[in-house]
PDB file of C-alpha atoms in Angstrom:
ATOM      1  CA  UNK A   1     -21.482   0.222  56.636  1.00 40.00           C
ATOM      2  CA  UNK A   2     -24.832   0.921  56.803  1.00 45.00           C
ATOM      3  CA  UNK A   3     -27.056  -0.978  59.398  1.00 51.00           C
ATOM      4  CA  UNK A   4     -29.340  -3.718  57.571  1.00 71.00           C
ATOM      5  CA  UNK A   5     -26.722  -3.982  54.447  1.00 93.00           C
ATOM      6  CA  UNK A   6     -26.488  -7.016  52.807  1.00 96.00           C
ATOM      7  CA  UNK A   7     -23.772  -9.244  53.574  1.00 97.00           C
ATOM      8  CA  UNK A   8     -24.981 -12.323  51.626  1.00 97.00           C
ATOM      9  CA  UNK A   9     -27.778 -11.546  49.409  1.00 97.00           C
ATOM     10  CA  UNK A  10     -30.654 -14.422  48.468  1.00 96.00           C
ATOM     11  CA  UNK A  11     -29.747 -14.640  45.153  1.00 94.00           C
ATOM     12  CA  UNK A  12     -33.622 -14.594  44.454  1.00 95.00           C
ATOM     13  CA  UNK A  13     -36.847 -12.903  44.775  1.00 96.00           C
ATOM     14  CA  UNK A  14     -37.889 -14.619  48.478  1.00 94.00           C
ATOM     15  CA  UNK A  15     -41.167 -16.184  46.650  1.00 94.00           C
ATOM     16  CA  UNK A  16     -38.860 -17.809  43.531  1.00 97.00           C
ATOM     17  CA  UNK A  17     -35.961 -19.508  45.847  1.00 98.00           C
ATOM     18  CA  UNK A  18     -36.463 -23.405  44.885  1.00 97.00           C
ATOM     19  CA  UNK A  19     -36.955 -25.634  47.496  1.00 98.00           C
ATOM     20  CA  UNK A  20     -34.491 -27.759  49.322  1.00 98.00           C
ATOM     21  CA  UNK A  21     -34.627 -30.993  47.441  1.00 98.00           C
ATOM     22  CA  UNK A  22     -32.158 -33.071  49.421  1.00 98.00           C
ATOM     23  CA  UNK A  23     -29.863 -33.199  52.598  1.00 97.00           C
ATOM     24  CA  UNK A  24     -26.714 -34.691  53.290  1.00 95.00           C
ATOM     25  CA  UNK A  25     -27.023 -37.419  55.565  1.00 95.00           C
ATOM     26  CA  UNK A  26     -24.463 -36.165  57.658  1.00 91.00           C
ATOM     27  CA  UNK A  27     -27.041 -33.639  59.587  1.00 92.00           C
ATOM     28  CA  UNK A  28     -29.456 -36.781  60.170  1.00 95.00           C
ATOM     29  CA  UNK A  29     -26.521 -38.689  61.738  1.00 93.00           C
ATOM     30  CA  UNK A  30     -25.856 -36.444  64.035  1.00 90.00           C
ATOM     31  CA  UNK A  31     -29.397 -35.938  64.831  1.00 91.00           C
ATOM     32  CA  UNK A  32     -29.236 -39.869  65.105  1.00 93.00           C
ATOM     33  CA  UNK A  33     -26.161 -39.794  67.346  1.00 91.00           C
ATOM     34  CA  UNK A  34     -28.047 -37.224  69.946  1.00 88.00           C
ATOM     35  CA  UNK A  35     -31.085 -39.256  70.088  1.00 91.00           C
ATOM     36  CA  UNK A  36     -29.051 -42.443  70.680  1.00 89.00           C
ATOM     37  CA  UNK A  37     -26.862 -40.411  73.772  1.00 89.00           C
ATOM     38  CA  UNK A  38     -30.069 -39.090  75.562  1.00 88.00           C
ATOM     39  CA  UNK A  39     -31.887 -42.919  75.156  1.00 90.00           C
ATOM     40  CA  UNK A  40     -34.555 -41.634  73.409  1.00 93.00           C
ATOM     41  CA  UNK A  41     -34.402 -43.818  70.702  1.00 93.00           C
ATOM     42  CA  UNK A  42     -37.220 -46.135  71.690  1.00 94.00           C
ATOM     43  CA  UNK A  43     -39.662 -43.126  72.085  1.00 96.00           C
ATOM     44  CA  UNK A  44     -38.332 -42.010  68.350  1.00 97.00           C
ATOM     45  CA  UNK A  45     -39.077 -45.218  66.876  1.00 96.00           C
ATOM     46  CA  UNK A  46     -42.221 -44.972  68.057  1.00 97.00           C
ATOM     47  CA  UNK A  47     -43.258 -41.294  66.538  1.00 97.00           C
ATOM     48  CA  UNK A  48     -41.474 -41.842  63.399  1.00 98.00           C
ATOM     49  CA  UNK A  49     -43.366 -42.688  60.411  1.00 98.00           C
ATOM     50  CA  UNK A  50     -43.093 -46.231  59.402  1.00 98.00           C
ATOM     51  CA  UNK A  51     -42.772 -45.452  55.980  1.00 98.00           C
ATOM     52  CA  UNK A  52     -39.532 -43.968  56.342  1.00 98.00           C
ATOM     53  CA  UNK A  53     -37.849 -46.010  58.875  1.00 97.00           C
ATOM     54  CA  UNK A  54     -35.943 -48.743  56.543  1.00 97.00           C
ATOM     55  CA  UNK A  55     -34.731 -45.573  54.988  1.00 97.00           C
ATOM     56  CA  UNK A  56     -33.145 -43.865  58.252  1.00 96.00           C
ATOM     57  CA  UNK A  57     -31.916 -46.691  60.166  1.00 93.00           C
ATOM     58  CA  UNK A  58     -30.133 -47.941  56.661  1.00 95.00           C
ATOM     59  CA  UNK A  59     -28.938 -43.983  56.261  1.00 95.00           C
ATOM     60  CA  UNK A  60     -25.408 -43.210  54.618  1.00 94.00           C
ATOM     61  CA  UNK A  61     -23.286 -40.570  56.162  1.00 91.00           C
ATOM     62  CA  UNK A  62     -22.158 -38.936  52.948  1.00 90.00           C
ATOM     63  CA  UNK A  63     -24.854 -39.493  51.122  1.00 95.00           C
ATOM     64  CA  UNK A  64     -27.579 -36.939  49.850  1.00 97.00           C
ATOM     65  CA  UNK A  65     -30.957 -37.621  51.445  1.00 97.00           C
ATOM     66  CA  UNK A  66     -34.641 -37.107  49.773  1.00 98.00           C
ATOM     67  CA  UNK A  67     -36.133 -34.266  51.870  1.00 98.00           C
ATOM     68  CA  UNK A  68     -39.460 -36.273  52.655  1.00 98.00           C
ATOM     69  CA  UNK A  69     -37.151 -38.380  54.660  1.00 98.00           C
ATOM     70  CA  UNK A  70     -35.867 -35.497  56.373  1.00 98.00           C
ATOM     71  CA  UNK A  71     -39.310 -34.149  57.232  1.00 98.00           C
ATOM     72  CA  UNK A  72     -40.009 -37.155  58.669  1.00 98.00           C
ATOM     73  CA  UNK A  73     -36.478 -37.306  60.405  1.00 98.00           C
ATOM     74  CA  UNK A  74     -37.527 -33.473  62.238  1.00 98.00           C
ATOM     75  CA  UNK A  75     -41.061 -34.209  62.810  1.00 98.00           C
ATOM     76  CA  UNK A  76     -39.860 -37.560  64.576  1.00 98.00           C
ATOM     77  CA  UNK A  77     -37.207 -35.309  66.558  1.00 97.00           C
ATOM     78  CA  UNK A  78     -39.818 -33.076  67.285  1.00 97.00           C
ATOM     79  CA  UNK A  79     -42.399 -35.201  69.106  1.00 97.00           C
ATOM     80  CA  UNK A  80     -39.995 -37.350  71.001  1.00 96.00           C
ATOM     81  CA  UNK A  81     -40.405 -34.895  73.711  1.00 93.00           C
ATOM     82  CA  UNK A  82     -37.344 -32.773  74.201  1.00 95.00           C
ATOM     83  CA  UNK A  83     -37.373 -29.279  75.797  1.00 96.00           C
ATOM     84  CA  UNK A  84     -36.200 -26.338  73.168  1.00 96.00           C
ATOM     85  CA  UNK A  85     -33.009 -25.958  75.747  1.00 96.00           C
ATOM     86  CA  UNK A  86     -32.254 -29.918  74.793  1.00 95.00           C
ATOM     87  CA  UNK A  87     -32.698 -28.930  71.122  1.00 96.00           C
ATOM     88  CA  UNK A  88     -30.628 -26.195  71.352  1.00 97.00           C
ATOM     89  CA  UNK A  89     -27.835 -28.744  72.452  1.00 95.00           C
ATOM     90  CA  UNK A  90     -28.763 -31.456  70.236  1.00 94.00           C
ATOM     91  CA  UNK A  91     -28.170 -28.934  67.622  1.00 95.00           C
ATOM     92  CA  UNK A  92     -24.803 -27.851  69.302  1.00 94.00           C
ATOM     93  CA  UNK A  93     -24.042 -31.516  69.171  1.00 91.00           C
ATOM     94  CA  UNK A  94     -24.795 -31.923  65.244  1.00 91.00           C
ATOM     95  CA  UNK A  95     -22.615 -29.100  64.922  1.00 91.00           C
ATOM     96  CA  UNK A  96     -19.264 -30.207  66.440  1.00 88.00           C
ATOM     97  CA  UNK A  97     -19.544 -33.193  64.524  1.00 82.00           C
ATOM     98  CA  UNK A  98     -19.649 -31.900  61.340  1.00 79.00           C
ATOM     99  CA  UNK A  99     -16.768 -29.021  62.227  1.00 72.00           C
ATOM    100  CA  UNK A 100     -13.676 -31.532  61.134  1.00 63.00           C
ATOM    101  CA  UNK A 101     -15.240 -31.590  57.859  1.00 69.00           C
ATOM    102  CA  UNK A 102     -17.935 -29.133  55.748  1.00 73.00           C
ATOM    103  CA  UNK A 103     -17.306 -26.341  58.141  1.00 78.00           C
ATOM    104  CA  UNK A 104     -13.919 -27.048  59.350  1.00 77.00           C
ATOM    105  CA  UNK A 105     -12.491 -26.623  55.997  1.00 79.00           C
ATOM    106  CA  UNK A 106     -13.928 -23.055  55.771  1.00 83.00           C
ATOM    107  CA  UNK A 107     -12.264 -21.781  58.840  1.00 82.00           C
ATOM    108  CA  UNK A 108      -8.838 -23.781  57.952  1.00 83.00           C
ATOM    109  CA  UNK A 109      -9.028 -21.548  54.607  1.00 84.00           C
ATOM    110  CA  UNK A 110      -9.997 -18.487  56.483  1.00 84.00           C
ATOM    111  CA  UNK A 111      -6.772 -19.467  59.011  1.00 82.00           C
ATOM    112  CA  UNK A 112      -4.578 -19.506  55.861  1.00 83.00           C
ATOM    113  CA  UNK A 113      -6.055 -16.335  54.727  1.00 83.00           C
ATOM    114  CA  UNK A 114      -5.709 -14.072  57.797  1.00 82.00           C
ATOM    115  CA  UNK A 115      -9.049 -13.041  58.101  1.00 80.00           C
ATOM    116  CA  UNK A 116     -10.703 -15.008  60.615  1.00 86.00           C
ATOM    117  CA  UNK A 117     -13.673 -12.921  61.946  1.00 92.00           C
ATOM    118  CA  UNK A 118     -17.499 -13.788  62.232  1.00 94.00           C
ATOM    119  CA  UNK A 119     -18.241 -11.786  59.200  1.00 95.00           C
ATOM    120  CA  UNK A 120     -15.631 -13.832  57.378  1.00 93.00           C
ATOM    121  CA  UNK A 121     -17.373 -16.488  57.947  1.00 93.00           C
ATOM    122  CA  UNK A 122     -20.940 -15.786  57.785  1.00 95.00           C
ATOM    123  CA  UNK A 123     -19.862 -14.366  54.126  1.00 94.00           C
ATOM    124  CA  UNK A 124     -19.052 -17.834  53.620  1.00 90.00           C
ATOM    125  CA  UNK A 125     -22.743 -19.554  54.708  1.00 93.00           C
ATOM    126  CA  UNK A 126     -23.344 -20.134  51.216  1.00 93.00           C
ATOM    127  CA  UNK A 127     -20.601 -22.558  50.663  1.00 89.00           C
ATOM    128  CA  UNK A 128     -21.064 -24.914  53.998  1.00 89.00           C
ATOM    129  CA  UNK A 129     -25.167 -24.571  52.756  1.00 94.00           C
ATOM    130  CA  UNK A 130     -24.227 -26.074  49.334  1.00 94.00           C
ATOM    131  CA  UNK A 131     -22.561 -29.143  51.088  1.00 90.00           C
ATOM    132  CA  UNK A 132     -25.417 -29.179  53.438  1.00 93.00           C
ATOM    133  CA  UNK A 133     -28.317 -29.028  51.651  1.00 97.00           C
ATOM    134  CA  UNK A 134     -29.337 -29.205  47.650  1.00 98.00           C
ATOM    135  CA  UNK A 135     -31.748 -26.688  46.774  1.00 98.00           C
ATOM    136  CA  UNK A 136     -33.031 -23.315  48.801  1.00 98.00           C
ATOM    137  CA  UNK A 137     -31.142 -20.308  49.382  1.00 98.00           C
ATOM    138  CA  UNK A 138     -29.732 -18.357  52.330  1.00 97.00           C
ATOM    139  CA  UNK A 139     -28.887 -14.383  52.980  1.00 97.00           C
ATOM    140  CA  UNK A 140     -26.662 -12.698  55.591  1.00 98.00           C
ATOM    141  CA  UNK A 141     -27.801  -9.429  56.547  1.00 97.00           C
ATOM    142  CA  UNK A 142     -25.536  -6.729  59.065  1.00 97.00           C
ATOM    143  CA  UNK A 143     -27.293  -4.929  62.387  1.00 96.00           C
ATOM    144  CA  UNK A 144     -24.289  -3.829  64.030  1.00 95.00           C
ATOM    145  CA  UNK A 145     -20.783  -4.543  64.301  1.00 96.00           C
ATOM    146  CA  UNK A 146     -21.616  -7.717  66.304  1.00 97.00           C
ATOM    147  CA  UNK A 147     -24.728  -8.339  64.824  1.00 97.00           C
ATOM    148  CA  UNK A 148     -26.079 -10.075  61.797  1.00 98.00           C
ATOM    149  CA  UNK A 149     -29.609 -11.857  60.958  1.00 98.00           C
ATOM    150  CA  UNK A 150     -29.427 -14.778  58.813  1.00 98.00           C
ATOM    151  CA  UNK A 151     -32.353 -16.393  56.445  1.00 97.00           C
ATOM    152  CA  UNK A 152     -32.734 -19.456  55.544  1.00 98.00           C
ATOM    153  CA  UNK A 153     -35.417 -19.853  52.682  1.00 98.00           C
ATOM    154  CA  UNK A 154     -36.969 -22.896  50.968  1.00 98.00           C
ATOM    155  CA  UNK A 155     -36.993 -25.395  53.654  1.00 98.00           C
ATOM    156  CA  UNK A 156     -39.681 -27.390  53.909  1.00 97.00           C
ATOM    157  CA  UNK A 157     -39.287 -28.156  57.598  1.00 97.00           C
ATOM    158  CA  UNK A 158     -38.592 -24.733  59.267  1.00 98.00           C
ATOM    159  CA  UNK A 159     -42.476 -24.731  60.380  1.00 97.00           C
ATOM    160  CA  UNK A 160     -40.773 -28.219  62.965  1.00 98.00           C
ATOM    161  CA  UNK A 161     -39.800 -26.563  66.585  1.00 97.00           C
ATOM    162  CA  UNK A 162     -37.188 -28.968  66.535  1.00 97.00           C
ATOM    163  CA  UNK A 163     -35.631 -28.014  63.760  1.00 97.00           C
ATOM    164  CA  UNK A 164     -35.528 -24.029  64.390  1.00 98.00           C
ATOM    165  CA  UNK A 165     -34.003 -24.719  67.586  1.00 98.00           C
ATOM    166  CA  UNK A 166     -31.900 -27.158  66.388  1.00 96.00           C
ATOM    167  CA  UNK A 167     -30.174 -24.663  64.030  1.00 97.00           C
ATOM    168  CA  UNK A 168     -30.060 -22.060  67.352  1.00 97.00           C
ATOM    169  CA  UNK A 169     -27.360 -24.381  68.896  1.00 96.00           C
ATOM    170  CA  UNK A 170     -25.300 -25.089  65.085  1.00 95.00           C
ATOM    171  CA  UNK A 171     -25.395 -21.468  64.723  1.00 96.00           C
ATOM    172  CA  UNK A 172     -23.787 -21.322  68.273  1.00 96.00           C
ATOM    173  CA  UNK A 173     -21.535 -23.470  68.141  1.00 93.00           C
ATOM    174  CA  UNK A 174     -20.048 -23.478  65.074  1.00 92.00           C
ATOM    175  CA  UNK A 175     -19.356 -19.468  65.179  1.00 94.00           C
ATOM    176  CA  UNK A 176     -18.092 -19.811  68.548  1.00 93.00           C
ATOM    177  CA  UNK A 177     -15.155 -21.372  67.110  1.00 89.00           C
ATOM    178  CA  UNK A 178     -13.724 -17.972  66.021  1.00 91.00           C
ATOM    179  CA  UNK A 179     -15.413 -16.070  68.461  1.00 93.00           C
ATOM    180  CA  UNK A 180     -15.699 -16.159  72.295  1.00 92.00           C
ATOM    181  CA  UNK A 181     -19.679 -16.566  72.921  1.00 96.00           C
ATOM    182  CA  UNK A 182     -22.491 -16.224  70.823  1.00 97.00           C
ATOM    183  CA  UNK A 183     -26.393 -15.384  71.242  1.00 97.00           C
ATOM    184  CA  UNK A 184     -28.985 -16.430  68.753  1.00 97.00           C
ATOM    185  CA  UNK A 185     -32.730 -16.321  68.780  1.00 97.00           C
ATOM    186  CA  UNK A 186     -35.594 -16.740  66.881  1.00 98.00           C
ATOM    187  CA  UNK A 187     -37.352 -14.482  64.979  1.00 98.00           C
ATOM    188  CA  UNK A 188     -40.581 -15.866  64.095  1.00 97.00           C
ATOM    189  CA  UNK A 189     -42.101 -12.796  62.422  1.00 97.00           C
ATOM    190  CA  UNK A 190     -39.637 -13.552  59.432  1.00 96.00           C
ATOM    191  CA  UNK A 191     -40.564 -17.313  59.805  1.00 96.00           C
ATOM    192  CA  UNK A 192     -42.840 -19.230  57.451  1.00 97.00           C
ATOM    193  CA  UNK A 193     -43.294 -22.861  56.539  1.00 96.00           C
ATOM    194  CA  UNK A 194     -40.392 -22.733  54.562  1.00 97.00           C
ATOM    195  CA  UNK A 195     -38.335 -19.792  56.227  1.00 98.00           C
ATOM    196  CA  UNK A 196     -36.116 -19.591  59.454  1.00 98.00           C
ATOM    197  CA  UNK A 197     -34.494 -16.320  60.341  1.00 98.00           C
ATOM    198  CA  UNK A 198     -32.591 -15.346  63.367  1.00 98.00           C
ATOM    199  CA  UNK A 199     -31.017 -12.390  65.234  1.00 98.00           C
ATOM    200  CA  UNK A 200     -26.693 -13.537  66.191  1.00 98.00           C
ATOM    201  CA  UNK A 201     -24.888 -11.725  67.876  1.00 98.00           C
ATOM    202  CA  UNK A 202     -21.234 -12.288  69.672  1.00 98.00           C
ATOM    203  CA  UNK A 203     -18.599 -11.125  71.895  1.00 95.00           C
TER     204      UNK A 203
END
């Protein structure tokens, strides 16, 4: 296989994918459940825009969440005044929490299957996206045989620091569980105000 083949492909041209219109309340949560272990939550209610806050503190787990209240949510997380290596593990922290469930049914099919590799389940992005978030569009490409860059397009808070770091540590930690480390990083020339790429690669 060719380096820079498609793996996933967008599905769209990059400047027609429709937006992300809601998320599942389940990423907030977890976001919630950081903030509330590192005792920030004081210095969060203080950033966060009023208008929103009946709406997050009264959040439902399973529920599917307007994306202006998860703009709000990230640009809350964002000036609260963590350090991108604290993001990074906030993100790792989202991520374990929702392995038992969206992505933890994946690999439990991928277990069943016999094919449990990192390309299995970066093929299969698409699906924990869908239960994720509603709306937007994401694309796997391959660099080398331990190597992909992922996209994520149409979503409107991937110009939030918190948020692109955030991601860094779910990308981590949820491919770490067939793998034995993982490396991800930015790569902000791909990156607009509604895209987030990154370079992964594992060992």
């Amino acid at each position: 296989m060719s380096p820079d083949s498609v793996v996933v492909a967008l599905g769209h041209e990059p400047h027609a994918v429709p937006p992300v219109t809601h998320v599942r309340g389940t990423l907030l949560a977890g976001s919630l459940r950081a903030l509330n272990e590192s005792h920030m939550k004081e210095r969060y209610d203080q950033v966060l825009d009023p208008a929103y806050h009946h709406a997050i503190m009264n959040l439902v787990v399973a529920s599917w969440v307007p994306v202006d209240v998860a703009v709000a949510h990230y640009r809350a997380m964002d000036a609260v005044g963590y350090t991108p290596e604290q993001q990074i593990d906030n993100g790792r922290l989202v991520a374990q929490r929702i392995q038992n469930t969206y992505v933890g049914t994946i690999i439990r099919g991928l277990k069943a299957s016999g094919t449990v590799t990192v390309w299995a389940l970066l093929e299969r992005f698409p699906i924990a996206w869908g239960r994720l978030l509603d709306g937007g569009a994401s694309a796997v490409y391959r660099l080398g045989p331990k190597e992909a860059r992922v996209e994520c397009h149409g979503v409107p808070f991937a110009d939030i620091a918190y948020f692109r770091a955030g991601w860094e540590g779910m990308f981590e930690s949820t491919i770490e569980l067939v793998t034995r480390k993982v490396y991800t990083r930015q790569l902000p020339a791909l990156q607009s105000r509604s895209v987030v790429a990154y370079r992964i690669s594992w060992v």
